[in-house]
Short mmCIF file of C-alpha atoms in Angstrom, two decimals:
data_model
loop_
_atom_site.label_atom_id
_atom_site.label_comp_id
_atom_site.label_asym_id
_atom_site.label_seq_id
_atom_site.Cartn_x
_atom_site.Cartn_y
_atom_site.Cartn_z
CA LYS A 1 -10.19 53.21 -42.68
CA ALA A 2 -10.68 51.31 -45.89
CA GLY A 3 -9.40 47.77 -45.85
CA VAL A 4 -6.90 46.11 -48.15
CA THR A 5 -8.13 46.07 -51.72
CA GLN A 6 -7.06 43.77 -54.51
CA THR A 7 -7.76 44.05 -58.19
CA PRO A 8 -8.93 42.33 -60.20
CA ARG A 9 -10.95 39.90 -58.10
CA TYR A 10 -11.12 37.29 -60.83
CA LEU A 11 -8.88 36.64 -63.78
CA ILE A 12 -8.74 34.03 -66.50
CA LYS A 13 -5.58 33.62 -68.56
CA THR A 14 -4.09 31.02 -70.86
CA ARG A 15 -0.79 29.23 -70.54
CA GLY A 16 2.18 31.28 -71.59
CA GLN A 17 0.56 34.64 -70.91
CA GLN A 18 1.61 36.98 -68.16
CA VAL A 19 -0.51 38.62 -65.50
CA THR A 20 -0.27 41.54 -63.10
CA LEU A 21 -2.18 41.67 -59.84
CA SER A 22 -2.57 44.79 -57.74
CA CYS A 23 -2.85 45.36 -54.01
CA SER A 24 -3.62 48.60 -52.20
CA PRO A 25 -2.79 48.39 -48.50
CA ILE A 26 -4.56 50.10 -45.66
CA SER A 27 -3.68 53.77 -45.53
CA GLY A 28 -0.48 54.27 -43.58
CA HIS A 29 0.67 50.67 -43.91
CA ARG A 30 4.12 50.31 -45.40
CA SER A 31 4.51 46.54 -45.55
CA VAL A 32 2.77 44.39 -48.16
CA SER A 33 3.08 40.62 -48.34
CA TRP A 34 1.79 38.25 -51.00
CA TYR A 35 0.61 34.66 -50.54
CA GLN A 36 -0.49 31.94 -52.91
CA GLN A 37 -3.28 29.61 -51.82
CA THR A 38 -3.95 26.33 -53.61
CA PRO A 39 -5.77 23.17 -52.52
CA GLY A 40 -2.62 21.11 -52.90
CA GLN A 41 0.05 23.36 -51.41
CA GLY A 42 -2.03 25.42 -49.02
CA LEU A 43 -0.94 28.95 -48.17
CA GLN A 44 2.57 29.80 -49.26
CA PHE A 45 4.48 33.01 -48.81
CA LEU A 46 5.60 34.68 -52.04
CA PHE A 47 7.35 37.88 -50.97
CA GLU A 48 7.16 40.93 -48.77
CA TYR A 49 7.80 44.54 -49.64
CA PHE A 50 8.53 47.33 -47.21
CA SER A 51 9.15 50.91 -48.27
CA GLU A 52 9.57 49.87 -51.92
CA THR A 53 12.20 47.23 -51.09
CA GLN A 54 11.75 43.48 -51.20
CA ARG A 55 12.49 42.37 -47.68
CA ASN A 56 11.72 38.68 -47.86
CA LYS A 57 11.14 36.11 -50.58
CA GLY A 58 9.59 32.66 -50.59
CA ASN A 59 10.57 29.63 -52.66
CA PHE A 60 8.96 30.50 -55.96
CA PRO A 61 10.56 30.56 -59.42
CA GLY A 62 11.75 33.79 -60.95
CA ARG A 63 8.56 33.97 -63.03
CA PHE A 64 6.99 35.45 -59.92
CA SER A 65 8.03 39.01 -59.26
CA GLY A 66 6.71 42.03 -57.51
CA ARG A 67 7.25 45.64 -56.74
CA GLN A 68 6.02 48.33 -54.43
CA PHE A 69 5.41 51.95 -55.25
CA SER A 70 6.04 55.04 -53.17
CA ASN A 71 2.39 55.11 -52.07
CA SER A 72 2.84 51.53 -50.76
CA ARG A 73 0.63 50.01 -53.43
CA SER A 74 2.10 46.75 -54.65
CA GLU A 75 1.90 44.74 -57.82
CA MET A 76 2.69 41.12 -58.40
CA ASN A 77 3.59 39.79 -61.83
CA VAL A 78 3.63 36.23 -63.07
CA SER A 79 5.18 35.62 -66.47
CA THR A 80 4.82 32.59 -68.73
CA LEU A 81 1.81 31.28 -66.86
CA GLU A 82 1.51 27.58 -66.15
CA LEU A 83 -1.59 25.58 -65.24
CA GLY A 84 -0.21 25.17 -61.73
CA ASP A 85 -0.29 28.91 -61.17
CA SER A 86 -4.07 28.73 -60.83
CA ALA A 87 -4.67 29.87 -57.29
CA LEU A 88 -6.07 32.45 -54.96
CA TYR A 89 -3.50 35.20 -54.49
CA LEU A 90 -3.79 37.01 -51.20
CA CYS A 91 -2.22 40.28 -50.25
CA ALA A 92 -1.70 41.38 -46.66
CA SER A 93 -0.61 44.70 -45.23
CA SER A 94 0.79 45.82 -41.91
CA PRO A 95 2.04 49.13 -40.54
CA GLY A 96 5.71 48.29 -40.51
CA GLN A 97 8.50 46.19 -39.20
CA LYS A 98 8.01 43.73 -36.38
CA TYR A 99 4.32 44.55 -36.22
CA ASN A 100 2.32 41.67 -34.96
CA GLU A 101 -0.78 41.81 -37.12
CA GLN A 102 -1.40 41.61 -40.84
CA PHE A 103 -4.64 42.50 -42.57
CA PHE A 104 -5.64 40.52 -45.62
CA GLY A 105 -7.39 41.57 -48.78
CA PRO A 106 -10.17 39.56 -50.43
CA GLY A 107 -7.79 37.94 -52.88
CA THR A 108 -7.52 37.57 -56.63
CA ARG A 109 -8.70 34.28 -58.07
CA LEU A 110 -6.46 33.42 -61.04
CA THR A 111 -7.44 30.63 -63.41
CA VAL A 112 -4.95 29.50 -66.03
CA LEU A 113 -6.40 27.51 -68.95
CA ALA B 1 13.07 25.90 -40.70
CA GLN B 2 9.87 26.75 -38.94
CA THR B 3 6.84 24.50 -39.44
CA VAL B 4 3.22 24.60 -38.37
CA THR B 5 1.11 21.46 -38.09
CA GLN B 6 -2.64 21.15 -37.82
CA SER B 7 -3.52 17.50 -37.41
CA GLN B 8 -7.30 17.86 -37.65
CA PRO B 9 -8.40 18.36 -41.27
CA GLU B 10 -12.06 18.60 -40.22
CA MET B 11 -13.98 19.16 -37.02
CA SER B 12 -17.65 19.42 -36.18
CA VAL B 13 -19.42 21.05 -33.23
CA GLN B 14 -23.00 21.58 -32.17
CA GLU B 15 -24.27 25.11 -31.92
CA ALA B 16 -23.66 26.56 -28.42
CA GLU B 17 -21.08 23.89 -27.63
CA THR B 18 -17.31 24.27 -27.22
CA VAL B 19 -14.67 23.03 -29.63
CA THR B 20 -10.88 23.01 -29.54
CA LEU B 21 -8.69 23.14 -32.62
CA SER B 22 -5.11 21.89 -32.30
CA CYS B 23 -1.90 23.36 -33.62
CA THR B 24 1.73 22.53 -33.02
CA TYR B 25 4.76 24.33 -34.35
CA ASP B 26 8.48 23.95 -34.50
CA THR B 27 11.00 26.74 -34.22
CA SER B 28 14.38 27.55 -32.76
CA GLU B 29 13.57 31.25 -32.48
CA SER B 30 12.80 32.81 -29.14
CA ASP B 31 10.92 35.85 -30.44
CA TYR B 32 7.81 34.97 -32.41
CA TYR B 33 4.08 35.38 -32.69
CA LEU B 34 1.29 32.90 -33.22
CA PHE B 35 -2.05 33.54 -34.84
CA TRP B 36 -5.33 31.91 -35.63
CA TYR B 37 -6.98 33.08 -38.83
CA LYS B 38 -10.48 32.27 -40.02
CA GLN B 39 -11.31 31.91 -43.70
CA PRO B 40 -15.05 31.66 -44.41
CA PRO B 41 -16.42 30.65 -47.81
CA SER B 42 -15.96 34.25 -48.98
CA ARG B 43 -12.18 33.49 -48.76
CA GLN B 44 -11.52 36.69 -46.80
CA MET B 45 -8.83 35.88 -44.22
CA ILE B 46 -9.80 37.25 -40.84
CA LEU B 47 -7.58 37.41 -37.77
CA VAL B 48 -9.23 35.65 -34.83
CA ILE B 49 -6.61 35.89 -32.12
CA ARG B 50 -2.88 36.38 -31.64
CA GLN B 51 -0.35 35.40 -29.02
CA GLU B 52 3.08 36.87 -28.39
CA ALA B 53 5.53 34.15 -27.40
CA TYR B 54 7.02 36.22 -24.59
CA LYS B 55 3.65 36.52 -22.88
CA GLN B 56 2.78 33.71 -20.52
CA GLN B 57 -0.86 34.70 -20.27
CA ASN B 58 -3.12 33.03 -22.79
CA ALA B 59 -4.84 35.41 -25.19
CA THR B 60 -8.62 35.77 -25.13
CA GLU B 61 -10.99 37.52 -27.53
CA ASN B 62 -14.63 37.19 -26.51
CA ARG B 63 -15.63 33.56 -27.23
CA PHE B 64 -12.17 32.69 -28.54
CA SER B 65 -9.25 31.74 -26.35
CA VAL B 66 -5.96 29.94 -26.79
CA ASN B 67 -4.00 27.45 -24.77
CA PHE B 68 -0.38 28.37 -25.41
CA GLN B 69 2.11 25.78 -24.19
CA LYS B 70 5.50 27.21 -25.14
CA ALA B 71 7.64 24.31 -23.96
CA ALA B 72 5.45 21.84 -25.82
CA LYS B 73 5.19 24.18 -28.82
CA SER B 74 1.45 23.84 -28.80
CA PHE B 75 -1.10 26.53 -29.60
CA SER B 76 -4.73 25.39 -29.53
CA LEU B 77 -7.83 27.48 -30.16
CA LYS B 78 -10.94 27.09 -28.06
CA ILE B 79 -14.24 28.39 -29.38
CA SER B 80 -16.96 28.65 -26.74
CA ASP B 81 -20.69 28.95 -27.38
CA SER B 82 -20.17 28.05 -31.04
CA GLN B 83 -22.31 29.91 -33.53
CA LEU B 84 -23.32 29.09 -37.10
CA GLY B 85 -21.17 31.99 -38.27
CA ASP B 86 -18.09 30.29 -36.84
CA ALA B 87 -18.20 27.71 -39.62
CA ALA B 88 -15.05 28.27 -41.67
CA MET B 89 -11.55 27.05 -42.36
CA TYR B 90 -9.24 27.91 -39.48
CA PHE B 91 -5.52 28.39 -40.01
CA CYS B 92 -2.84 28.45 -37.39
CA ALA B 93 0.09 30.69 -38.36
CA TYR B 94 3.58 31.48 -37.11
CA ARG B 95 5.56 34.64 -37.55
CA GLY B 96 9.18 35.02 -36.55
CA GLY B 97 10.10 38.20 -34.76
CA ALA B 98 12.26 39.70 -37.49
CA THR B 99 9.92 39.32 -40.42
CA ASN B 100 6.31 39.70 -41.48
CA LYS B 101 6.36 36.32 -43.26
CA LEU B 102 3.57 34.08 -42.03
CA ILE B 103 3.94 30.32 -42.06
CA PHE B 104 0.56 28.65 -42.14
CA GLY B 105 -0.68 25.24 -41.14
CA THR B 106 -2.84 23.21 -43.51
CA GLY B 107 -6.06 24.33 -41.89
CA THR B 108 -8.98 22.78 -40.03
CA LEU B 109 -12.42 22.94 -41.60
CA LEU B 110 -14.94 23.59 -38.84
CA ALA B 111 -18.60 22.73 -39.33
CA VAL B 112 -21.21 24.00 -36.89
CA GLN B 113 -24.36 21.90 -36.63
CA PRO B 114 -27.64 23.63 -35.70
#
């Protein structure tokens, strides 16, 4: 099976712009979670989607949003970018509820100038 | 709220030797899972080993094993016969039983000396 894919791998934006990141889970996986990784804050949970519904949300401002499509692919959107949004954004997929393993994608490196 | 603590920011080990990375966690849940993830310089997060809280037996995966002390809320990772390819950042993570949300520790950067 193909692994979790994320596009784009690298992105450079300027403050005030918005950005959309994409994640394609492993075939058959219905749960997709997003994480932000920064040197200062470490790995922080953004949100989780399962069967097109947001099931869990972390402590991020409303500028961070996401959605999941019927084929389980997920997108994450950040509006009005700030310098502090520069980070590695990781996506992880798992088969479903209460499954005990998540598989991570390679990440999208976002730089905000 | 659940927390995960890794008190060793950096560790170093000689090739072929054994090293133990520490992790403690705090939770009031009874159903949970614990994981060790490895993140090499490529930044790809790779699952090393997992432990279900209800299992008393410590998990083992080849050269990797854990020492799970539920009462002490401790979950350490032992790497035996260390190899150069083991050099990476290692994250301890917690997952409550009702969600896929992972709570990560701050990581331990492991260097392997030839």
